[in-house]
PDB file of C-alpha atoms and ligand atoms in Angstrom:
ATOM      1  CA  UNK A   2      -1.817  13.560  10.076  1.00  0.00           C
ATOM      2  CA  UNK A   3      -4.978  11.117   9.737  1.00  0.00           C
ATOM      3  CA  UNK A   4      -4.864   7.409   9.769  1.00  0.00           C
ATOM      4  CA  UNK A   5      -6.675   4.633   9.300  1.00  0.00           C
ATOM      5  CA  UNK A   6      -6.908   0.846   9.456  1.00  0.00           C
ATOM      6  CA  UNK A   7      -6.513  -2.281   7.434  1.00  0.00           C
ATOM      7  CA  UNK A   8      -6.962  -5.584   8.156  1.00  0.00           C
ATOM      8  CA  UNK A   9      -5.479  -8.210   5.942  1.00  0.00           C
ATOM      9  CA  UNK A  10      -6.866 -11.560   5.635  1.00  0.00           C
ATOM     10  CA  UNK A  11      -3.982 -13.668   4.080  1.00  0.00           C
ATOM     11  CA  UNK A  12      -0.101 -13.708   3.969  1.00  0.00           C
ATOM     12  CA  UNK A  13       0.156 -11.729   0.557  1.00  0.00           C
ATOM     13  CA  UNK A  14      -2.281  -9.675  -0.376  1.00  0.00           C
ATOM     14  CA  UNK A  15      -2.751  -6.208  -2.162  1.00  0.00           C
ATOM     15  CA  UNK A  16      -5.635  -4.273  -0.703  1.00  0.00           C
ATOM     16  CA  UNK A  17      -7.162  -1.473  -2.801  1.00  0.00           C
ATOM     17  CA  UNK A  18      -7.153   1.357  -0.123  1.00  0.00           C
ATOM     18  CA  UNK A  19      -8.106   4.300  -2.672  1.00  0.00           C
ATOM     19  CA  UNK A  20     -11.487   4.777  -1.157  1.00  0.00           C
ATOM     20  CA  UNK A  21      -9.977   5.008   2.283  1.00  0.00           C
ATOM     21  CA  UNK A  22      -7.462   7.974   1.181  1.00  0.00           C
ATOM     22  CA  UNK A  23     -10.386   9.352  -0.730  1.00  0.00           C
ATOM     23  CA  UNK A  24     -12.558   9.785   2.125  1.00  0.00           C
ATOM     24  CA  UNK A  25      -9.270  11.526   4.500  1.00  0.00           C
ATOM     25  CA  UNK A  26      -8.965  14.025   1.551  1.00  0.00           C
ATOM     26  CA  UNK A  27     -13.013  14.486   0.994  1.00  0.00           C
ATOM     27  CA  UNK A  28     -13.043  15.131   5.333  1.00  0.00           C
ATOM     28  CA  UNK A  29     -10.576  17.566   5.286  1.00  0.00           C
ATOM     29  CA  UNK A  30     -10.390  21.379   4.105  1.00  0.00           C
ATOM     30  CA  UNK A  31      -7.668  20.375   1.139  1.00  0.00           C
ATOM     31  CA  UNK A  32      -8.782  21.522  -2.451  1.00  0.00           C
ATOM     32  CA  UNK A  33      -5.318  21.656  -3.892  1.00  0.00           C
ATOM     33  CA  UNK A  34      -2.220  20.147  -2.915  1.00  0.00           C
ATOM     34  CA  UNK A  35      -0.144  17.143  -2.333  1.00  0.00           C
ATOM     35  CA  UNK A  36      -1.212  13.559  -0.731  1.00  0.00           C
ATOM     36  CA  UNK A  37       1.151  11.527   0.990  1.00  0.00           C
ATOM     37  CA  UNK A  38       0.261   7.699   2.342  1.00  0.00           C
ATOM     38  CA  UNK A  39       2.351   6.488   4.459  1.00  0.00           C
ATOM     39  CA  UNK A  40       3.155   2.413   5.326  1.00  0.00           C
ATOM     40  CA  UNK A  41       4.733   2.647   9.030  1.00  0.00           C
ATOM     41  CA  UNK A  42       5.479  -1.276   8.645  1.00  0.00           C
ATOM     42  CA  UNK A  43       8.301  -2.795   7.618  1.00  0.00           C
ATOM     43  CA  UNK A  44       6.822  -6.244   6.411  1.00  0.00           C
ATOM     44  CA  UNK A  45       4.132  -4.201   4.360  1.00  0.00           C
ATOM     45  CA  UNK A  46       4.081  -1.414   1.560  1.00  0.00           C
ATOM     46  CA  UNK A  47       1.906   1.061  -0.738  1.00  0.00           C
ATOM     47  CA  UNK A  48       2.079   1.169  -4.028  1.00  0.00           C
ATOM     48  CA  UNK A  49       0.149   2.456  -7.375  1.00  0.00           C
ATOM     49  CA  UNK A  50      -1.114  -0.056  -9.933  1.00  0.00           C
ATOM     50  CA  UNK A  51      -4.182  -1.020 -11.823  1.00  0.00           C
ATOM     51  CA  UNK A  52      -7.560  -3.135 -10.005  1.00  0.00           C
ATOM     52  CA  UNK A  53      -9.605  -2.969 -12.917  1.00  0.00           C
ATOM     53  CA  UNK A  54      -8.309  -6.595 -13.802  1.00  0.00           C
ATOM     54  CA  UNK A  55      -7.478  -8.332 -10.663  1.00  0.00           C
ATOM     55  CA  UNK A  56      -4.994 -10.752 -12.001  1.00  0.00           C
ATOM     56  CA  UNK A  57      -2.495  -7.407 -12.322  1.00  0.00           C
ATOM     57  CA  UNK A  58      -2.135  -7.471  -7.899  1.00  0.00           C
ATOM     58  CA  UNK A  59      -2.773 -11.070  -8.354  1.00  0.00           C
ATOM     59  CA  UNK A  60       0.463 -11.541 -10.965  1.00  0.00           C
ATOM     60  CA  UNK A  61       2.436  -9.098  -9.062  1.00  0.00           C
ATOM     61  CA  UNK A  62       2.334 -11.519  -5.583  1.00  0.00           C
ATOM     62  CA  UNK A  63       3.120 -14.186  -7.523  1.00  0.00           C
ATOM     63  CA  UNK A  64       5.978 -12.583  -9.450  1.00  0.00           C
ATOM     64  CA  UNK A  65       7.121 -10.967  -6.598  1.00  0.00           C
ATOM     65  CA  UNK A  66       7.142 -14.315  -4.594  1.00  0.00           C
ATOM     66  CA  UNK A  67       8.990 -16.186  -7.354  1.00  0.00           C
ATOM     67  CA  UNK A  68      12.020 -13.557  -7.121  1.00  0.00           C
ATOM     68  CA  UNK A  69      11.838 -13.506  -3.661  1.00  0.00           C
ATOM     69  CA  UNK A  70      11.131 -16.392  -2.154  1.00  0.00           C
ATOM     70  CA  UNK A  71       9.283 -17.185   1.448  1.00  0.00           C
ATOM     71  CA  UNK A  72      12.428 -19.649   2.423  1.00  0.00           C
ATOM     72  CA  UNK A  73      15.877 -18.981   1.311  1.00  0.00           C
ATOM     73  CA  UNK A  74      18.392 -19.729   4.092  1.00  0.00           C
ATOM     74  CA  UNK A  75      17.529 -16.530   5.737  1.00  0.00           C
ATOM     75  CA  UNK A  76      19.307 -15.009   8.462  1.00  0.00           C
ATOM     76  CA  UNK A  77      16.840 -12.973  10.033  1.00  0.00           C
ATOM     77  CA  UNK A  78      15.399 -15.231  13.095  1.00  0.00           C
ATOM     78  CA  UNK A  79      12.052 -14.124  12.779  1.00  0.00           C
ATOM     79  CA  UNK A  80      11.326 -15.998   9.722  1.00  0.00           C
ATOM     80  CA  UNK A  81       9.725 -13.186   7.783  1.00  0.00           C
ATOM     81  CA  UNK A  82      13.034 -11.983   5.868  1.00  0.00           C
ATOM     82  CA  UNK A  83      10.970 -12.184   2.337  1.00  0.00           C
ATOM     83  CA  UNK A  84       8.335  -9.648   3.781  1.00  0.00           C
ATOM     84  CA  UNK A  85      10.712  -7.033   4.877  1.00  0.00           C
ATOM     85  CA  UNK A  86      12.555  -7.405   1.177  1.00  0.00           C
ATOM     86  CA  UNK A  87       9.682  -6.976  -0.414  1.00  0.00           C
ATOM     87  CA  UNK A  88       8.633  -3.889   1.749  1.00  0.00           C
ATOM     88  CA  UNK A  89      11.775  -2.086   0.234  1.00  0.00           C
ATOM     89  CA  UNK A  90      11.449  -2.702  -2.671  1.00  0.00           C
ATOM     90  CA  UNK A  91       7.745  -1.870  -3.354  1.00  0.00           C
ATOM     91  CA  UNK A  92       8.196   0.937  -0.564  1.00  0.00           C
ATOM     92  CA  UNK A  93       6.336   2.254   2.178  1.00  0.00           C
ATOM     93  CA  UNK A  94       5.230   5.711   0.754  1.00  0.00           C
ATOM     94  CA  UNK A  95       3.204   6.976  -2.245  1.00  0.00           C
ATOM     95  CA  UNK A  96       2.469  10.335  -3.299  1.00  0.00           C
ATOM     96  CA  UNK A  97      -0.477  11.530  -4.868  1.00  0.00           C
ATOM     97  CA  UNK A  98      -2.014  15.036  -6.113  1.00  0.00           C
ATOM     98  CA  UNK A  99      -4.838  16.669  -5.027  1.00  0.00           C
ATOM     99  CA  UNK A 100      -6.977  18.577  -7.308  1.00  0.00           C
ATOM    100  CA  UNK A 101     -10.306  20.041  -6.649  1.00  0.00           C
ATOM    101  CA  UNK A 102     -10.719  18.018  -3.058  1.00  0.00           C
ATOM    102  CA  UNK A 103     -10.112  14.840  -4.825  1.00  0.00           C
ATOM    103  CA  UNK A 104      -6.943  12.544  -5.515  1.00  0.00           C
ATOM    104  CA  UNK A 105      -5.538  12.317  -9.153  1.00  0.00           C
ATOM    105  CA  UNK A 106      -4.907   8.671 -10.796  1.00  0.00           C
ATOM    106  CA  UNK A 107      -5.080   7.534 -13.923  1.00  0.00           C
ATOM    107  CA  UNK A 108      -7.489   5.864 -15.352  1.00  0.00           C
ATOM    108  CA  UNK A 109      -6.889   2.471 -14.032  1.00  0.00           C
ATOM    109  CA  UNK A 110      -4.773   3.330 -11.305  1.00  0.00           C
ATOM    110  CA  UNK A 111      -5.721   2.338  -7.534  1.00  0.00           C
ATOM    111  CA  UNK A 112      -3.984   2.447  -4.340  1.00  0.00           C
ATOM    112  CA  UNK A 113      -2.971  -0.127  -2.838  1.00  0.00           C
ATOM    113  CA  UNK A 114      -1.786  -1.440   0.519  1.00  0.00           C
ATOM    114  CA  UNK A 115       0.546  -4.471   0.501  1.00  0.00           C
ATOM    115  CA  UNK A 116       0.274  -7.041   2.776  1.00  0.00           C
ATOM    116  CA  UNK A 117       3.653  -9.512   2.688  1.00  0.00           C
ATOM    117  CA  UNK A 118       3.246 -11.126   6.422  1.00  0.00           C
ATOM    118  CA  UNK A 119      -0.209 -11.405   6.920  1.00  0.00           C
ATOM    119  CA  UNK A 120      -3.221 -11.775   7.969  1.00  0.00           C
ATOM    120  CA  UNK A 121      -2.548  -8.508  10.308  1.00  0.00           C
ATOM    121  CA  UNK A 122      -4.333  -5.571  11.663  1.00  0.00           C
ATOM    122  CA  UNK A 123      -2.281  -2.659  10.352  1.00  0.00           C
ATOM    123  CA  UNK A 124      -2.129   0.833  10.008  1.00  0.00           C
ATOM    124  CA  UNK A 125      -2.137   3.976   6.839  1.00  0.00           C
ATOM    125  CA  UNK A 126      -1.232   7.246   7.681  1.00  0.00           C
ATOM    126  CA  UNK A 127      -1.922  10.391   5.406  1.00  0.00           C
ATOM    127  CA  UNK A 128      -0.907  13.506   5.474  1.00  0.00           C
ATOM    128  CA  UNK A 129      -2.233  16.156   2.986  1.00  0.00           C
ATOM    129  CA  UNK A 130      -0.623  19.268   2.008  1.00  0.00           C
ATOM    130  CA  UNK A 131      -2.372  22.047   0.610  1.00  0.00           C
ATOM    131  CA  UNK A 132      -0.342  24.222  -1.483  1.00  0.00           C
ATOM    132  CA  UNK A 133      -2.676  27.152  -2.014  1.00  0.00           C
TER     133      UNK A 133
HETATM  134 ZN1   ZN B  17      11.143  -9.802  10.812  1.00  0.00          ZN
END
């Protein structure tokens, strides 16, 4: 397993992280196979969506902030309730392909890492799996 790190500079924030994942597949030995990022936070998440138009991260924050709101008579002590909702339901794992030593998106897809409690230091795993 490989990791790396990211630091995020606000409270909410979608990070593109595909060059990071890039370079863990380009440094290893992995031609074919499967890609698997991995979030170990539970105030944070990974997910797939477009970056060529940076009001799509930017609309999906402030969508995901309207349906779940920072303050809400909570329970949770800690004060962060919002962020760990919002880390299950974007999820903390993404799969990707690998196909001639690169990763496979779409188009317009990136990665990217979601920050919901920042401004943190945090941390990506990736494991690859070849499958020939
Ligand atoms: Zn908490």
């Amino acid at each position: 397993m490989k990791q790396f790190i990211v630091k995020t500079n606000s409270r909410f924030e979608m990070k593109d992280i595909t060059n990071q994942v890039k370079s863990v597949v380009c440094e290893s030995n992995v031609k074919n196979g499967v890609c698997y990022v991995f979030v170990p936070h539970t105030t944070a998440a990974v997910t797939i969506n477009e970056n060529a138009d940076p009001d799509v991260p930017r609309d999906i924050i402030m969508e995901l902030d309207k349906v779940i709101p920072l303050h809400d008579n909570y329970s949770h002590m800690e004060g962060n309730s919002a962020a760990h909702i919002k880390s299950s339901l974007i999820g903390t794992s993404e799969m990707v392909f690998i196909e001639n030593g690169d990763i496979v998106l779409g188009t317009w897809q990136s990665l990217f890492f979601c920050e919901f409690d920042g401004p943190r230091t945090r941390k990506v795993y990736v494991k690859l799996v070849p499958t020939e």
